[in-house]
XYZ file of C-alpha atoms in Angstrom:
440
model
C -51.660 5.251 17.127
C -51.310 8.773 16.159
C -47.658 8.925 17.130
C -46.738 5.811 14.842
C -48.592 7.792 11.955
C -47.150 11.132 13.055
C -43.846 9.397 12.724
C -44.148 6.556 10.580
C -40.366 6.609 9.110
C -38.647 6.741 12.645
C -41.000 3.657 13.756
C -40.254 1.856 10.425
C -36.335 1.959 11.385
C -37.054 0.636 14.875
C -38.990 -2.050 13.432
C -36.673 -3.035 10.903
C -33.595 -3.139 12.601
C -35.376 -4.169 15.524
C -36.536 -7.307 14.385
C -33.693 -8.089 12.855
C -31.218 -7.867 15.234
C -33.644 -10.017 17.838
C -33.864 -12.414 15.194
C -30.313 -12.499 14.896
C -29.881 -12.645 18.434
C -32.349 -15.577 18.625
C -30.008 -17.561 16.019
C -32.414 -17.329 13.384
C -30.199 -17.385 9.886
C -29.446 -14.044 8.839
C -31.637 -14.449 5.223
C -34.848 -15.209 7.431
C -34.114 -12.279 9.479
C -33.961 -10.225 6.426
C -37.136 -11.540 5.273
C -38.897 -10.859 8.377
C -37.798 -7.603 9.334
C -38.713 -6.705 5.730
C -42.240 -8.066 5.989
C -42.899 -6.288 9.521
C -41.924 -3.308 8.056
C -43.695 -3.526 4.797
C -47.139 -4.685 7.015
C -46.823 -0.896 8.355
C -48.112 0.525 5.307
C -49.528 -2.525 3.220
C -52.660 -4.082 3.502
C -52.429 -7.210 4.966
C -54.342 -8.414 1.252
C -51.321 -7.290 -0.604
C -48.672 -7.935 1.705
C -48.028 -11.530 0.836
C -48.213 -11.350 -3.089
C -46.049 -7.903 -2.765
C -43.621 -10.356 -0.879
C -43.145 -13.229 -3.047
C -43.037 -10.717 -6.203
C -39.944 -8.855 -4.620
C -38.502 -12.109 -3.618
C -38.621 -13.324 -6.887
C -37.496 -10.334 -8.603
C -34.227 -9.748 -6.559
C -32.744 -12.721 -8.805
C -34.219 -11.896 -11.667
C -31.376 -10.658 -13.136
C -28.933 -12.265 -15.976
C -26.032 -10.510 -14.077
C -26.331 -13.081 -11.116
C -24.879 -15.755 -13.236
C -21.333 -14.358 -12.809
C -21.594 -15.151 -9.292
C -21.751 -18.861 -9.386
C -19.469 -19.127 -12.352
C -16.662 -17.056 -10.207
C -17.416 -19.535 -7.655
C -17.019 -22.570 -9.285
C -13.823 -21.467 -11.487
C -12.297 -20.651 -7.853
C -13.393 -24.194 -6.360
C -11.591 -25.589 -9.246
C -8.560 -23.462 -8.915
C -8.590 -24.287 -5.341
C -8.609 -28.116 -6.215
C -6.077 -27.828 -8.895
C -3.179 -27.250 -6.426
C -1.699 -24.486 -7.851
C -1.162 -23.069 -3.617
C 2.395 -24.349 -4.175
C 3.408 -22.880 -7.354
C 2.420 -19.478 -6.380
C 4.051 -19.821 -3.122
C 7.001 -20.801 -4.969
C 6.513 -17.470 -7.231
C 5.746 -15.235 -4.043
C 8.927 -16.549 -2.311
C 10.967 -15.892 -5.153
C 9.828 -12.233 -5.122
C 9.848 -11.539 -1.160
C 13.033 -13.811 -0.245
C 15.227 -10.566 0.451
C 12.692 -8.985 2.308
C 13.254 -9.201 6.340
C 10.911 -12.296 7.502
C 10.805 -13.396 4.023
C 8.248 -16.148 4.798
C 6.143 -13.574 5.944
C 6.578 -11.492 3.043
C 5.846 -14.806 0.841
C 2.543 -15.327 2.881
C 1.087 -12.181 2.206
C 2.122 -11.857 -1.718
C 0.836 -15.908 -1.906
C -2.530 -14.984 -0.100
C -2.709 -11.676 -2.589
C -2.009 -14.045 -5.680
C -4.092 -17.036 -4.688
C -7.175 -14.531 -3.814
C -7.109 -13.197 -7.033
C -7.812 -16.406 -8.558
C -10.285 -17.810 -5.930
C -11.615 -14.622 -4.844
C -11.999 -16.451 -1.347
C -10.327 -15.357 2.136
C -11.114 -18.767 3.724
C -9.736 -20.212 0.651
C -6.523 -18.532 0.662
C -6.206 -18.636 4.485
C -6.297 -22.766 4.505
C -4.329 -23.347 1.123
C -1.535 -21.062 1.671
C -1.425 -21.025 5.343
C -1.589 -24.776 5.336
C 1.726 -24.850 3.248
C 3.591 -21.877 5.164
C 2.672 -22.915 8.581
C 5.058 -26.139 8.723
C 7.703 -24.177 7.201
C 7.506 -21.285 9.643
C 7.474 -23.487 12.483
C 10.401 -25.489 11.152
C 12.460 -21.929 10.747
C 11.638 -20.918 14.202
C 8.942 -17.755 13.165
C 7.049 -16.606 15.680
C 3.563 -18.434 15.164
C 1.448 -15.851 16.455
C 2.703 -13.536 13.983
C 2.515 -16.201 11.284
C -1.074 -16.860 12.081
C -1.619 -13.068 12.104
C -0.187 -12.436 8.932
C -1.754 -15.276 7.084
C -5.396 -14.305 8.327
C -5.079 -10.404 7.711
C -3.628 -10.782 3.970
C -6.086 -13.627 3.251
C -8.826 -11.146 2.356
C -6.934 -9.454 -0.177
C -8.475 -11.319 -2.697
C -11.569 -10.010 -1.905
C -10.880 -6.618 -3.788
C -7.927 -7.842 -6.166
C -10.460 -9.293 -9.059
C -12.498 -11.606 -9.978
C -14.033 -10.511 -6.359
C -17.314 -11.905 -5.906
C -17.853 -9.471 -3.458
C -17.737 -6.410 -5.773
C -20.238 -8.289 -7.992
C -22.413 -8.390 -5.011
C -22.156 -5.089 -4.857
C -22.701 -4.235 -8.188
C -25.931 -6.075 -8.249
C -27.608 -4.537 -5.044
C -26.649 -0.910 -6.861
C -28.447 -2.608 -9.892
C -25.223 -2.037 -12.001
C -24.954 1.871 -11.300
C -21.273 0.365 -10.521
C -20.518 -1.671 -13.112
C -18.695 -4.709 -12.496
C -15.728 -4.071 -14.876
C -15.107 -0.594 -13.234
C -15.349 -2.143 -9.720
C -12.998 -5.020 -10.892
C -10.255 -2.268 -12.358
C -10.896 -0.009 -8.882
C -10.154 -2.916 -6.979
C -6.535 -3.139 -7.595
C -4.504 -0.474 -6.064
C -6.813 -0.899 -2.538
C -6.628 -4.784 -2.457
C -2.570 -4.296 -3.183
C -2.801 -1.470 -0.029
C -4.468 -3.755 1.824
C -1.639 -6.578 1.609
C 1.194 -3.962 1.580
C 0.028 -2.865 4.826
C 0.452 -6.746 6.175
C 3.759 -6.882 4.389
C 5.070 -2.745 6.072
C 4.149 -4.671 9.625
C 5.496 -7.937 8.715
C 8.624 -6.237 7.837
C 8.926 -4.234 11.375
C 8.422 -7.416 13.120
C 11.238 -9.131 11.196
C 13.692 -6.445 11.780
C 12.753 -6.450 15.688
C 13.784 -10.180 15.969
C 16.477 -9.723 13.561
C 15.610 -12.332 11.101
C 17.749 -13.320 8.501
C 16.985 -12.519 4.913
C 17.827 -14.413 2.023
C 20.899 -12.890 0.136
C 21.530 -15.097 -2.737
C 21.732 -14.254 -6.171
C 18.620 -14.447 -8.716
C 19.821 -17.273 -11.336
C 17.914 -17.035 -14.717
C 17.481 -20.531 -14.777
C 15.682 -20.537 -11.093
C 13.450 -17.486 -12.126
C 12.486 -18.407 -15.372
C 11.496 -22.247 -14.059
C 9.704 -20.487 -11.090
C 7.518 -18.100 -13.342
C 6.625 -20.708 -15.734
C 5.307 -23.378 -13.245
C 3.199 -20.310 -11.477
C 2.105 -18.603 -15.115
C -0.833 -20.832 -16.319
C -2.555 -20.304 -13.025
C -1.799 -16.256 -12.913
C -3.081 -16.187 -16.596
C -6.398 -16.926 -15.926
C -6.390 -13.150 -14.026
C -4.589 -11.880 -17.690
C -7.471 -13.959 -20.002
C -10.453 -12.994 -17.976
C -10.057 -9.287 -16.709
C -8.103 -8.411 -19.890
C -10.952 -9.706 -22.131
C -13.775 -8.123 -19.853
C -12.074 -4.800 -19.846
C -10.881 -4.897 -23.644
C -14.539 -5.318 -24.185
C -14.243 -9.092 -25.789
C -16.832 -10.306 -23.743
C -18.938 -9.375 -20.613
C -18.305 -10.328 -17.182
C -21.046 -12.780 -17.295
C -19.288 -14.499 -20.109
C -16.060 -13.776 -18.621
C -17.063 -15.966 -15.601
C -18.068 -18.885 -17.990
C -14.553 -18.308 -19.517
C -13.078 -18.566 -16.066
C -14.395 -21.813 -15.423
C -13.601 -23.217 -19.010
C -10.016 -22.281 -18.542
C -9.790 -23.085 -14.527
C -11.130 -26.727 -15.825
C -8.583 -27.283 -18.476
C -5.911 -26.338 -15.935
C -7.106 -28.810 -13.406
C -7.230 -31.476 -16.215
C -3.222 -30.253 -17.089
C -2.352 -30.863 -13.563
C -4.245 -34.180 -13.470
C -5.857 -33.023 -10.004
C -9.332 -33.300 -11.133
C -11.143 -37.200 -10.724
C -14.699 -37.578 -10.987
C -15.076 -37.596 -7.525
C -13.494 -34.646 -6.833
C -15.415 -32.745 -9.548
C -18.723 -33.733 -7.842
C -17.672 -32.629 -4.421
C -16.344 -29.057 -6.137
C -19.954 -28.661 -7.827
C -21.734 -29.500 -4.727
C -19.745 -27.035 -2.672
C -20.447 -24.504 -5.451
C -24.123 -25.302 -5.147
C -24.193 -25.004 -1.816
C -22.712 -21.681 -1.379
C -24.172 -19.667 -4.543
C -27.277 -20.993 -3.213
C -26.986 -19.506 0.579
C -25.726 -16.153 -1.273
C -28.590 -16.068 -3.999
C -31.116 -16.831 -1.242
C -29.544 -13.977 0.824
C -29.702 -11.454 -1.635
C -33.410 -12.475 -2.492
C -34.561 -11.812 1.241
C -32.181 -8.561 0.994
C -34.015 -7.646 -1.659
C -37.546 -7.484 0.125
C -35.750 -5.975 3.302
C -34.411 -3.438 0.598
C -37.498 -2.623 -1.192
C -39.309 -2.220 2.243
C -37.072 0.332 3.497
C -37.505 2.059 0.208
C -40.924 2.118 0.406
C -40.948 3.381 3.914
C -38.149 6.037 3.015
C -35.827 4.807 5.544
C -32.602 5.833 3.392
C -33.792 9.102 3.118
C -34.632 9.096 6.982
C -31.134 8.123 7.636
C -29.697 10.629 5.099
C -31.351 13.335 6.753
C -29.786 12.467 9.951
C -26.622 12.138 8.664
C -26.124 14.976 6.541
C -27.656 16.753 9.699
C -24.333 16.217 11.423
C -22.446 17.520 8.386
C -22.804 18.486 4.863
C -19.216 17.481 3.966
C -18.716 14.087 1.846
C -15.556 13.102 3.288
C -16.568 13.664 7.089
C -20.215 11.200 6.069
C -17.694 9.117 4.579
C -15.750 8.799 7.397
C -18.880 8.280 10.118
C -19.524 5.306 7.389
C -16.493 3.661 7.734
C -16.414 3.736 11.454
C -20.319 2.597 11.402
C -19.105 -0.748 8.993
C -15.854 -1.101 10.896
C -18.129 -1.542 13.939
C -20.328 -4.023 11.853
C -18.050 -6.073 10.407
C -16.912 -7.266 13.917
C -20.736 -8.724 14.301
C -21.581 -9.457 10.957
C -19.948 -11.254 8.335
C -19.247 -9.920 4.466
C -22.383 -10.917 2.400
C -25.050 -10.028 5.027
C -23.474 -6.776 5.716
C -23.186 -5.440 2.451
C -26.963 -6.571 1.850
C -27.958 -4.610 4.480
C -26.284 -1.347 4.574
C -25.399 -1.040 0.989
C -28.951 0.204 0.185
C -28.823 2.435 3.168
C -25.575 4.236 3.113
C -25.965 4.083 -1.118
C -28.236 6.584 -1.826
C -27.194 8.935 0.890
C -23.416 9.012 -0.352
C -23.995 9.164 -4.065
C -26.585 12.231 -3.508
C -23.559 14.310 -1.874
C -21.203 13.200 -5.377
C -19.209 10.173 -4.463
C -18.536 7.975 -7.115
C -20.658 4.660 -6.829
C -17.512 2.609 -7.825
C -15.297 4.353 -4.965
C -17.789 3.703 -2.504
C -18.226 0.107 -3.489
C -14.424 -0.457 -3.141
C -14.734 1.399 0.128
C -17.223 -0.729 1.549
C -15.346 -3.728 0.451
C -12.150 -2.825 1.976
C -13.897 -1.891 5.249
C -16.005 -5.193 5.739
C -12.680 -7.453 4.404
C -11.071 -6.329 7.782
C -14.522 -7.650 9.680
C -13.798 -11.294 8.634
C -10.741 -11.210 10.517
C -12.115 -9.850 13.809
C -13.787 -11.840 16.378
C -16.775 -13.045 16.981
C -17.362 -13.603 13.672
C -14.199 -13.704 11.881
C -14.144 -16.651 10.106
C -10.569 -16.089 8.497
C -9.278 -15.436 11.803
C -10.621 -19.030 12.984
C -9.382 -20.727 9.764
C -6.119 -19.431 10.106
C -6.241 -20.145 14.020
C -6.800 -23.845 13.039
C -4.589 -24.215 10.626
C -1.325 -22.925 13.061
C -2.794 -24.309 16.120
C -2.335 -21.074 17.612
C -5.115 -19.550 20.092
C -7.028 -16.716 18.891
C -5.929 -14.587 22.183
C -2.510 -15.095 21.202
C -3.255 -13.726 17.390
C -4.874 -10.831 18.290
C -2.085 -8.808 19.929
C 0.072 -9.316 16.841
C -2.645 -8.449 14.484
C -3.768 -4.980 15.970
C -0.592 -3.036 14.791
C -1.884 -4.555 11.334
C -5.411 -3.482 11.963
C -4.027 -0.066 12.618
C -1.907 -0.196 9.455
C -4.887 -1.102 7.171
C -7.257 1.302 8.638
C -4.619 3.927 7.215
C -4.498 2.366 4.126
C -8.668 2.650 4.415
C -8.313 6.611 5.281
C -6.242 7.102 2.360
C -8.193 5.214 0.120
C -11.366 7.365 1.332
C -9.636 11.083 0.843
C -8.067 10.205 -2.416
C -10.702 8.366 -4.362
C -7.837 8.732 -7.274
C -6.644 5.449 -5.951
C -9.613 3.653 -6.758
C -10.605 5.594 -9.387
C -8.063 6.024 -11.845
C -7.832 2.456 -13.605
C -11.611 2.541 -14.200
C -11.320 5.908 -16.164
C -7.969 5.170 -17.710
C -9.717 2.531 -19.808
C -13.175 4.353 -20.030
C -15.346 2.273 -17.769
């Protein structure tokens, strides 16, 4: 008992993470694992009489923020846009942009995922909608199907960085608004494009090796105009919402409501929204946001327990004992998050590790916006890696390819994306130039 009292911070770390991972191995839901690990850690330092009242207070306080409204509204807007049938219009537009590059269909797939992901904010939605259209065409044109699946899977998460992004909103809320949603949205553009460009670069090499023909037909003004006008109403969502937020016309939360209104009007204009489909969209949105918000509430309890037990300070001391160079620390954190992303989905990984690493890096002078973009870029790669690679599973189910055949083509893409991650890590200006340019 004396050893526990003398090494309370270290023992708290063992209890916290030991309980969490034991419960996850037993198949407990992540939210319950977060809550119980926080409660047990808190019980080391709080009387049982106060424990349950403190627990309830922290659970409810975790959601007591007006900013949380932005999350369900953006999810709803994305779901409505998915239902509006915009994928085909974006595919045509992306095909126009990328048709002269070798492997034009792969380039189209990557570009369309970047465009569609920025509207839906969901890697799974992008992989399903865009992959569902591209896959039959790729099979008909004799494209290599494992590579096609890999390109679709690796480019789908770009929308988690290119705003409006739910992952960036969650990060902002976890940090208590220290990294503003507006700044994070602006900071996500260049890293999101880098992630997509990495896929396109590897696809280019694959196409050149296989000597795929390119479309060298001239661009006709009538074709360009028609294709752009078909895609423009969907793309205007980003212009209206992000432009309005950046220019200060409305807040991010108000912008999320405008995004819902705009997407609803667009769906009615396309005649793709019936009362039945609207009800389905509302139910899916309620289920998705309910899960995320419950995760956030349980995460807040765990985060408060960690802070109360000085766990972030202890881990920070461990990291800084290895090096006092912030870029070395960021490199170590990147490696840790890449490993975590293999075994854990985006939301729980953010909720668990942001409160741990955030105080460490900000104390060393790392910009909160820069670190948020790093985390989301890093963990976005995790949704494409088995055994928890949800986007990879969806892409494989869409194309009918086995995961074992897709892993090989994915590895070079991951290698280039990791180079992009290092570039963003060591050149903060790639993330911070746009926010600073707009003064946010």
